[in-house]
Short mmCIF file of C-alpha atoms and ligand atoms in Angstrom, two decimals:
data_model
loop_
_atom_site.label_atom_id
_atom_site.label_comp_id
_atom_site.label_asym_id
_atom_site.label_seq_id
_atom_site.Cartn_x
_atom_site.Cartn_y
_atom_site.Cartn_z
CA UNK A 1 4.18 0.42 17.59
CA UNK A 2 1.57 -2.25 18.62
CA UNK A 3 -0.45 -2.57 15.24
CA UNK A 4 -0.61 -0.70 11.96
CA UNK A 5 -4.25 -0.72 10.73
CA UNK A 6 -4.58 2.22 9.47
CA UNK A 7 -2.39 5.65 7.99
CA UNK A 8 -5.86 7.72 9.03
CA UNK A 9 -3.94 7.53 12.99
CA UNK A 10 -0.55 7.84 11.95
CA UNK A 11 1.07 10.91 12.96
CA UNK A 12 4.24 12.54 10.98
CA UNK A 13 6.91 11.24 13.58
CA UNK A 14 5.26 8.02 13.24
CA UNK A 15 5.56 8.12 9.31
CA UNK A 16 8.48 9.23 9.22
CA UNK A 17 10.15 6.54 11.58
CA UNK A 18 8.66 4.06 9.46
CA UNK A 19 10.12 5.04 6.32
CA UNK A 20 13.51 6.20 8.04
CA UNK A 21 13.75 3.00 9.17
CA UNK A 22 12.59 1.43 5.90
CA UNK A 23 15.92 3.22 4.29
CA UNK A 24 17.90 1.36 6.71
CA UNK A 25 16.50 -1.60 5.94
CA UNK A 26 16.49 -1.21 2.10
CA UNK A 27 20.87 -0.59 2.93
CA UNK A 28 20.89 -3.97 3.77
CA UNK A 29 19.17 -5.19 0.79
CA UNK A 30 21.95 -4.06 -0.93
CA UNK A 31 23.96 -6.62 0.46
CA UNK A 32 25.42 -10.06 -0.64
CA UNK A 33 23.93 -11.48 2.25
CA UNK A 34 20.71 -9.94 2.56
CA UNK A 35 19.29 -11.62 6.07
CA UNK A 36 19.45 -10.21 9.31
CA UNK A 37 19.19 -11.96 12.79
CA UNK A 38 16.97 -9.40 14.31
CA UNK A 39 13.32 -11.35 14.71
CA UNK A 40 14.71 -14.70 14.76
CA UNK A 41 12.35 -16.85 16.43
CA UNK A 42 9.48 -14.86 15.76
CA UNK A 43 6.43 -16.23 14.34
CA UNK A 44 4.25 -14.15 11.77
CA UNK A 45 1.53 -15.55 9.98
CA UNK A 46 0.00 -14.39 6.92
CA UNK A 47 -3.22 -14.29 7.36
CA UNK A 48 -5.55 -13.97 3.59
CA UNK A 49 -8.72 -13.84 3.29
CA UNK A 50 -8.43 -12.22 -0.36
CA UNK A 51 -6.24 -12.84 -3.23
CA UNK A 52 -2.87 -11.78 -3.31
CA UNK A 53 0.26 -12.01 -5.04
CA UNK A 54 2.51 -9.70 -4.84
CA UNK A 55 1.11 -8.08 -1.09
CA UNK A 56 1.35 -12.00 0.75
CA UNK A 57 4.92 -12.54 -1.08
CA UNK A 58 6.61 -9.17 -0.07
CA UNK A 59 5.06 -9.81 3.65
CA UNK A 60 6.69 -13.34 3.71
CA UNK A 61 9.73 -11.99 2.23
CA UNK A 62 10.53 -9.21 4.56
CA UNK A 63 9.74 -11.69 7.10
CA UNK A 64 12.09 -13.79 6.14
CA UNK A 65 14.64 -11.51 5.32
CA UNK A 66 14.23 -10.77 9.03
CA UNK A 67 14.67 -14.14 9.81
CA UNK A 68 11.30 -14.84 11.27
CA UNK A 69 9.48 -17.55 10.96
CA UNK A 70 6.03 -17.15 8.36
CA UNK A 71 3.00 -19.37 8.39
CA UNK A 72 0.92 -18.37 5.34
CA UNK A 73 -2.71 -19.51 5.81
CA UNK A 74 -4.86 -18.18 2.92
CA UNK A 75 -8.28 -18.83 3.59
CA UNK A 76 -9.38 -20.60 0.26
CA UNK A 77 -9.29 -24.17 0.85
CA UNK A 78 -9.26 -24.05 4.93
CA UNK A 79 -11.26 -24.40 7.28
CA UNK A 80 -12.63 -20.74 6.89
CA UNK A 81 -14.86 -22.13 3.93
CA UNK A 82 -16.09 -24.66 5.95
CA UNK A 83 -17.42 -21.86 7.83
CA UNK A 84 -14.76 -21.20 11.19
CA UNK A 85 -15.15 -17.41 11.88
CA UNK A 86 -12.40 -14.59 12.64
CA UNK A 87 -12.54 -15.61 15.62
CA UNK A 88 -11.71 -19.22 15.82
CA UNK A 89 -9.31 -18.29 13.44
CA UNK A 90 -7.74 -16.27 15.72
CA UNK A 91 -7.60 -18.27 18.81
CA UNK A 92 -6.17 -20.72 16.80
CA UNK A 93 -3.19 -18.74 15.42
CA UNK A 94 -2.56 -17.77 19.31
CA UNK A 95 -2.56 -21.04 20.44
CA UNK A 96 0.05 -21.51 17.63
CA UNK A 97 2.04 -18.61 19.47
CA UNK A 98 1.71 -16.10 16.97
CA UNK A 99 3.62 -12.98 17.30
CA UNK A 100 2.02 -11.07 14.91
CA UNK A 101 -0.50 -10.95 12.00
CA UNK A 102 -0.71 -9.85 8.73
CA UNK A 103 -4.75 -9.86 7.65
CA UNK A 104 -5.93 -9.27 4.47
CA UNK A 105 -9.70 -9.48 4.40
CA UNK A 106 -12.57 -8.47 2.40
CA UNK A 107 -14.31 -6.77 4.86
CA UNK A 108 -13.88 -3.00 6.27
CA UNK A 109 -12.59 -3.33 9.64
CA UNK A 110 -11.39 -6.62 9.88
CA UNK A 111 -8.34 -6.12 10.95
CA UNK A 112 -9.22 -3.89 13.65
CA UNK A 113 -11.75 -6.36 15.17
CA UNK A 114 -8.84 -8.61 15.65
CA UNK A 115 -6.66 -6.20 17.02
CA UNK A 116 -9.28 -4.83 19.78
CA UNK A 117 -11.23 -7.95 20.31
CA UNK A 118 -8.74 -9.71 22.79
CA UNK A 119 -8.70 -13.18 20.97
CA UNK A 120 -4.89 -12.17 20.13
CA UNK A 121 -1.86 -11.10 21.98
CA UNK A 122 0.08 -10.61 18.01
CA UNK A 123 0.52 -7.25 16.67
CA UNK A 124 -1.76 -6.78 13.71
CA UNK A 125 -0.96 -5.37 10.41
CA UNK A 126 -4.02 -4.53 7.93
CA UNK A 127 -2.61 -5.70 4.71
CA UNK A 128 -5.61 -4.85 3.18
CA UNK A 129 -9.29 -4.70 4.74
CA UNK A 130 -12.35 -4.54 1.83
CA UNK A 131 -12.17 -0.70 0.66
CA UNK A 132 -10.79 0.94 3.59
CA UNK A 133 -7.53 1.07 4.25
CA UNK A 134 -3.98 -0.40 2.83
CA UNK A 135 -1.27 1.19 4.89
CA UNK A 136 1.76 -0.60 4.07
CA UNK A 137 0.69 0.20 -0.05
CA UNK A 138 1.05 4.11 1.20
CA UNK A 139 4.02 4.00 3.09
CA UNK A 140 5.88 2.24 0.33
CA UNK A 141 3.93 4.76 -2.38
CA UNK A 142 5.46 7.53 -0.30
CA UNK A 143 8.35 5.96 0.33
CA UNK A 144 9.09 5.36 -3.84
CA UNK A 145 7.97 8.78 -4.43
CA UNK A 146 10.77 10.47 -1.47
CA UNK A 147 13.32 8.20 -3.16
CA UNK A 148 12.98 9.31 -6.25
CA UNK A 149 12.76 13.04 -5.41
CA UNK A 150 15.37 12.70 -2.72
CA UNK A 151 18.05 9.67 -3.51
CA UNK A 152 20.08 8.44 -0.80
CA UNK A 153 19.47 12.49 0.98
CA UNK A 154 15.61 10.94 1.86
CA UNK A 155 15.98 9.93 5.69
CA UNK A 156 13.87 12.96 7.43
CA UNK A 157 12.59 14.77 4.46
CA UNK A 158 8.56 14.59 4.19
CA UNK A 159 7.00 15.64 0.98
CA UNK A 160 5.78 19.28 1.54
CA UNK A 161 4.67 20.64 -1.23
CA UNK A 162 4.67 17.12 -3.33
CA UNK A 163 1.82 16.92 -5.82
CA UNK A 164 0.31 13.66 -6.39
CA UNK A 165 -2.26 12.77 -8.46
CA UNK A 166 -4.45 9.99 -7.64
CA UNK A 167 -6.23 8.29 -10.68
CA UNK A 168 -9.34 6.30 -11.27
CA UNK A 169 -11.41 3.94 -9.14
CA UNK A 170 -11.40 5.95 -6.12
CA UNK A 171 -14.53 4.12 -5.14
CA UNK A 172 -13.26 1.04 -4.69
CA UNK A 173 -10.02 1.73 -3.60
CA UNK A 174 -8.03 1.01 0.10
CA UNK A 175 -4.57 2.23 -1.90
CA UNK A 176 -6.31 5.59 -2.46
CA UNK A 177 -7.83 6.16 0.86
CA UNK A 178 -4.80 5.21 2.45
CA UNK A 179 -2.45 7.41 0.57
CA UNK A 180 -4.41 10.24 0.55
CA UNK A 181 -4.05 10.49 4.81
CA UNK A 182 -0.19 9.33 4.44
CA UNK A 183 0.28 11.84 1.97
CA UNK A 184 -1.55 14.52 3.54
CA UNK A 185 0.53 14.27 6.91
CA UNK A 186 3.73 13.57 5.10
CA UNK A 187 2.37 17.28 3.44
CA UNK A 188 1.64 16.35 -0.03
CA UNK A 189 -0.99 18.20 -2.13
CA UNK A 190 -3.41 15.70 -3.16
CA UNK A 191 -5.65 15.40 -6.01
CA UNK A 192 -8.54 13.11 -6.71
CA UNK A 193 -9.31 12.38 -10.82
CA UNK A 194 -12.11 10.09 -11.33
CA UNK A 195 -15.22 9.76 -13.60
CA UNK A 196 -17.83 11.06 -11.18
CA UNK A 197 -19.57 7.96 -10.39
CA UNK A 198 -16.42 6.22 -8.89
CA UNK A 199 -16.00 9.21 -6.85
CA UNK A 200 -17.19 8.08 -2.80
CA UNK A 201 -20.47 10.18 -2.31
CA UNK A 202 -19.39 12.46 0.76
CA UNK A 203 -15.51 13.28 0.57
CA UNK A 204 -16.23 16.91 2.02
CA UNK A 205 -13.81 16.17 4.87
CA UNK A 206 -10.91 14.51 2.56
CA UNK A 207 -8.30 16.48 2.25
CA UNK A 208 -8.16 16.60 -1.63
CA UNK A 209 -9.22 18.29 -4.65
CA UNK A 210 -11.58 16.37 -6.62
CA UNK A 211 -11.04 16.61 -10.54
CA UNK A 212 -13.31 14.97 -13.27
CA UNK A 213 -10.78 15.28 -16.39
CA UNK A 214 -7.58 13.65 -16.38
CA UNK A 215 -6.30 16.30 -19.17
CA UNK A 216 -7.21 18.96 -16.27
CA UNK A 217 -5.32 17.18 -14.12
CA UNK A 218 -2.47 16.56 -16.15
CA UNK A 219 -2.32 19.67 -17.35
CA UNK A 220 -1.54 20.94 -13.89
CA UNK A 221 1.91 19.35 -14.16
CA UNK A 222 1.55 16.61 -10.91
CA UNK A 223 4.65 15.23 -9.61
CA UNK A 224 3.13 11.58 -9.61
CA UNK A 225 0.31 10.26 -11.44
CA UNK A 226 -0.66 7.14 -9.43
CA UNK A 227 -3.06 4.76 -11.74
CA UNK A 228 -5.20 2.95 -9.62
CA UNK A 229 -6.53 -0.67 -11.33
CA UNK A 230 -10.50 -0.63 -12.46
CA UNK A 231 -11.72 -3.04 -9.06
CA UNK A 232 -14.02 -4.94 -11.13
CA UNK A 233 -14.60 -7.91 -8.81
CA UNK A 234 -15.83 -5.10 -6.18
CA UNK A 235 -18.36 -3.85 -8.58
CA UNK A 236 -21.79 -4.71 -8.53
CA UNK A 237 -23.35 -1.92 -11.15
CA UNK A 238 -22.27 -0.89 -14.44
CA UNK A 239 -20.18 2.37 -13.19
CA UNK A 240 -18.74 3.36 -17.02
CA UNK A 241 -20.45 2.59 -20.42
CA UNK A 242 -17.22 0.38 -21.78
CA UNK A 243 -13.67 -0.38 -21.26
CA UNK A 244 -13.12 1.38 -24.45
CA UNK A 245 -15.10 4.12 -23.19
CA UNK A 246 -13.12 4.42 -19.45
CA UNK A 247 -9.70 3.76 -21.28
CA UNK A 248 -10.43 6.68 -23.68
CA UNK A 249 -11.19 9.33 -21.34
CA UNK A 250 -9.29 8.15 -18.16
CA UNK A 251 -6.73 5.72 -19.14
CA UNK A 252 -3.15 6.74 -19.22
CA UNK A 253 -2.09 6.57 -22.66
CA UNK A 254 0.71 8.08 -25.06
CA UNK A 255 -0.32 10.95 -25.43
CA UNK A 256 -1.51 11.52 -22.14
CA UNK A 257 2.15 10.08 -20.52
CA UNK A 258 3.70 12.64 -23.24
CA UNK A 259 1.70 15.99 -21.72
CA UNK A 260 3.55 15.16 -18.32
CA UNK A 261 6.28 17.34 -17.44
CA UNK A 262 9.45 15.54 -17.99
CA UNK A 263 10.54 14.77 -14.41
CA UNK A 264 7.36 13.32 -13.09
CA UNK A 265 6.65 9.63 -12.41
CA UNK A 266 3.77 7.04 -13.19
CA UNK A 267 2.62 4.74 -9.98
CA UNK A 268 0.28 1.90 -9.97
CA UNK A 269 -0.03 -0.84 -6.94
CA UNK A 270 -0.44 -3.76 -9.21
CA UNK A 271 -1.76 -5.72 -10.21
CA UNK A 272 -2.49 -3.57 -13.58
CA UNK A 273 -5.29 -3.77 -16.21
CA UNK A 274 -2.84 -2.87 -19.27
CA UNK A 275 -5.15 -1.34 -21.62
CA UNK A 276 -7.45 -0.44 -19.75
CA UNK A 277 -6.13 2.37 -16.78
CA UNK A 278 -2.99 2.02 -18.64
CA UNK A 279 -1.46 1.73 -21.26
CA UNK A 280 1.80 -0.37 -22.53
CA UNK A 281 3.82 2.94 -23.83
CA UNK A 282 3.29 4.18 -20.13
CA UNK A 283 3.55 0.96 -17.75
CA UNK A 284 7.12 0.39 -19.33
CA UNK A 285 8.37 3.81 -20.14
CA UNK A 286 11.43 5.12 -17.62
CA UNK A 287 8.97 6.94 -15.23
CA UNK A 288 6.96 3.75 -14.39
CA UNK A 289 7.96 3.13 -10.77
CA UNK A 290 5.22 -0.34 -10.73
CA UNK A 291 9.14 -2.40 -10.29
CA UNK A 292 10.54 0.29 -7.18
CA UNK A 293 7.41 0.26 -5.67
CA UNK A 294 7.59 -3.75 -5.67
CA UNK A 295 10.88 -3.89 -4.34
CA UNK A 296 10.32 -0.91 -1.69
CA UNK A 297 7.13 -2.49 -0.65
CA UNK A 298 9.65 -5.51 1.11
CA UNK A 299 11.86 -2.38 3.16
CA UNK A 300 8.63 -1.02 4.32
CA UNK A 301 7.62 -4.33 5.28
CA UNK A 302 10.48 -4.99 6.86
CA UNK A 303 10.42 -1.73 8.50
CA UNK A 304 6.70 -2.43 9.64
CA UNK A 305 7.59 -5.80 11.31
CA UNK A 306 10.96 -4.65 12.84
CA UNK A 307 9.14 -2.03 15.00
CA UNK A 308 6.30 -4.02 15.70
CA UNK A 309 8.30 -7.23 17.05
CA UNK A 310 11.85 -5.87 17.88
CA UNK A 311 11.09 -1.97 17.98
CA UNK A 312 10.08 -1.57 21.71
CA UNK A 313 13.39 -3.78 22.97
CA UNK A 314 15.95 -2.66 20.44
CA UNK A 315 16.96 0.48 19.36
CA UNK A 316 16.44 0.42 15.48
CA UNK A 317 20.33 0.88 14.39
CA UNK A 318 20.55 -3.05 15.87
CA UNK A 319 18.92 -3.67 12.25
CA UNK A 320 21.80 -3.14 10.52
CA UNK A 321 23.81 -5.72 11.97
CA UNK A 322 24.79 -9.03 11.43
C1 NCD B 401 -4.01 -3.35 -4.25
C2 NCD B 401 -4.99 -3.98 -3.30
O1 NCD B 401 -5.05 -5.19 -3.17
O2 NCD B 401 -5.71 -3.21 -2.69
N1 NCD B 401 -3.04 -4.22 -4.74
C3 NCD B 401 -1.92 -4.45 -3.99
O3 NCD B 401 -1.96 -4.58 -2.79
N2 NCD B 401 -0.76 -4.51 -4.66
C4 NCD B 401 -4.68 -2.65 -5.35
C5 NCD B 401 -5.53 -3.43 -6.28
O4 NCD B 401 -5.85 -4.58 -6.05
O5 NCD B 401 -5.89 -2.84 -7.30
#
């Protein structure tokens, strides 16, 4: 693997390795000594553009964890706001002898501009690029979701015949685009539930069913609900009349969290508007994943940077060791 931008391009093998390989890695969290040798002397920076907690410290953890060496350079108080571009940026990092990049950036397509534009040698990972895409998010979505239906009999399994629901500011959101592909390959049925005007105007060629009522959707018994936060910072119109108003009709609430069937879970990315697309009863009842998700996301990661820097020179039960 060279770069993961995107889960549009990802085939099933490729998925699949990923999160096989995330399994392995997630083994040896489970041990009292919890770092591995395998990328020593590596360099990854952490490239952010955006805020980010929980995304920049699970990237610099599994890095770590790794054994890798992890420059974070966030770009609020650099030279970025003094006005350097990407690319100066770039050619800076690769003078520093970079071996691969995780971007975060508030514009579509970032990522891949660095990744095609030759100012780099790194591997690139898109840790999140303005609404478009947030792989690593899906592979450690789908990833929580196999666990939970699978246990430790996961490794090869896809989800055929999963049903996930995917909740709320679609509009806005790189988590939703990106899981709907992942999920989709990995043969999950997906399903859309938004208010109508956070709904992207042409998703003809998704491969979804769009819903308008969450009690429809609910009612329909999905496997996961996945919550996605209100994006308020990317919205420049009033898209709801109030927060009262949005939480009433598509926030997940007590009720609502009640009328699931009994063995399916609640997802959300973080961070989460409690109150708002959720509620407390349902962010800390037994079927909130938010705290597997959180700790997966660092084996994905881990998974992500292991074939990217070691994959192509190692074969991937080396990870294990040591
Ligand atoms: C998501 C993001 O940044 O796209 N958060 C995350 O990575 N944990 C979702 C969000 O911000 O709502």
């Amino acid at each position: 693997m060279r770069n993961l931008l995107d889960t549009t391009s990802l085939t099933l093998e490729e998925a699949l390795r990923i999160l096989d390989v995330a399994e392995d890695m997630a083994d040896t969290q489970r041990r009292e000594v919890k770092k591995l040798p395998t990328l020593r002397g590596k360099t990854i920076v952490n490239l952010f553009f955006e805020d980010s907690t929980r995304t920049r410290i699970s990237f610099e953890a599994a890095a770590k964890r790794l054994s890798a060496d992890v420059i974070n350079f966030s770009a609020k108080g650099s030279s970025v706001s003094k006005g350097e571009s990407l690319q100066d940026t770039a050619q800076t990092l690769q003078a520093m002898g970079a071996d691969a990049v995780v971007i975060r950036h508030g514009a579509s397509g970032a990522p891949r501009t660095l990744a095609t534009s030759g100012w780099i040698t790194a591997g690139v990972v898109n840790a999140g690029d303005g609404t478009h895409e947030h792989p690593t998010q899906a592979l450690l979505d789908a990833f929580t979701i196999r666990k939970r239906r699978f246990g430790d009999a996961s490794r090869g399994k896809t989800l055929d015949g999963v049903r996930v629901a995917i909740v709320g500011d679609i509009l806005h959101s790189r988590v939703a685009r990106s899981n709907l592909w992942l999920l989709h390959t990995l043969g999950a049925e997906v399903t859309l539930v938004a208010p109508p005007t956070l709904v992207p105007q042409d998703v003809s060629a998704w491969p979804a069913r769009i819903l308008y009522d969450l009690d429809e959707a609910i009612a329909s018994g999905p496997d996961a609900l996945m919550m996605l936060r209100i994006q308020s910072e990317r919205m420049n119109a009033a898209y709801f009349p109030t927060e009262r108003e949005y939480a009433r009709r598509w926030g997940l609430d007590a009720a609502r969290l009640a009328a699931l069937p009994a063995d399916s879970i609640v997802m959300h990315p973080g961070p989460m508007n409690r109150g708002l697309e959720i509620s407390a009863e349902a962010a800390d009842s037994p079927r909130a994943t938010m705290l597997e998700q959180v700790a997966n996301g660092v084996s994905v990661r881990m998974a992500v940077l292991y074939l990217l820097l070691a994959g192509d020179r190692a074969e991937h039960a080396g990870a294990g060791e040591g």
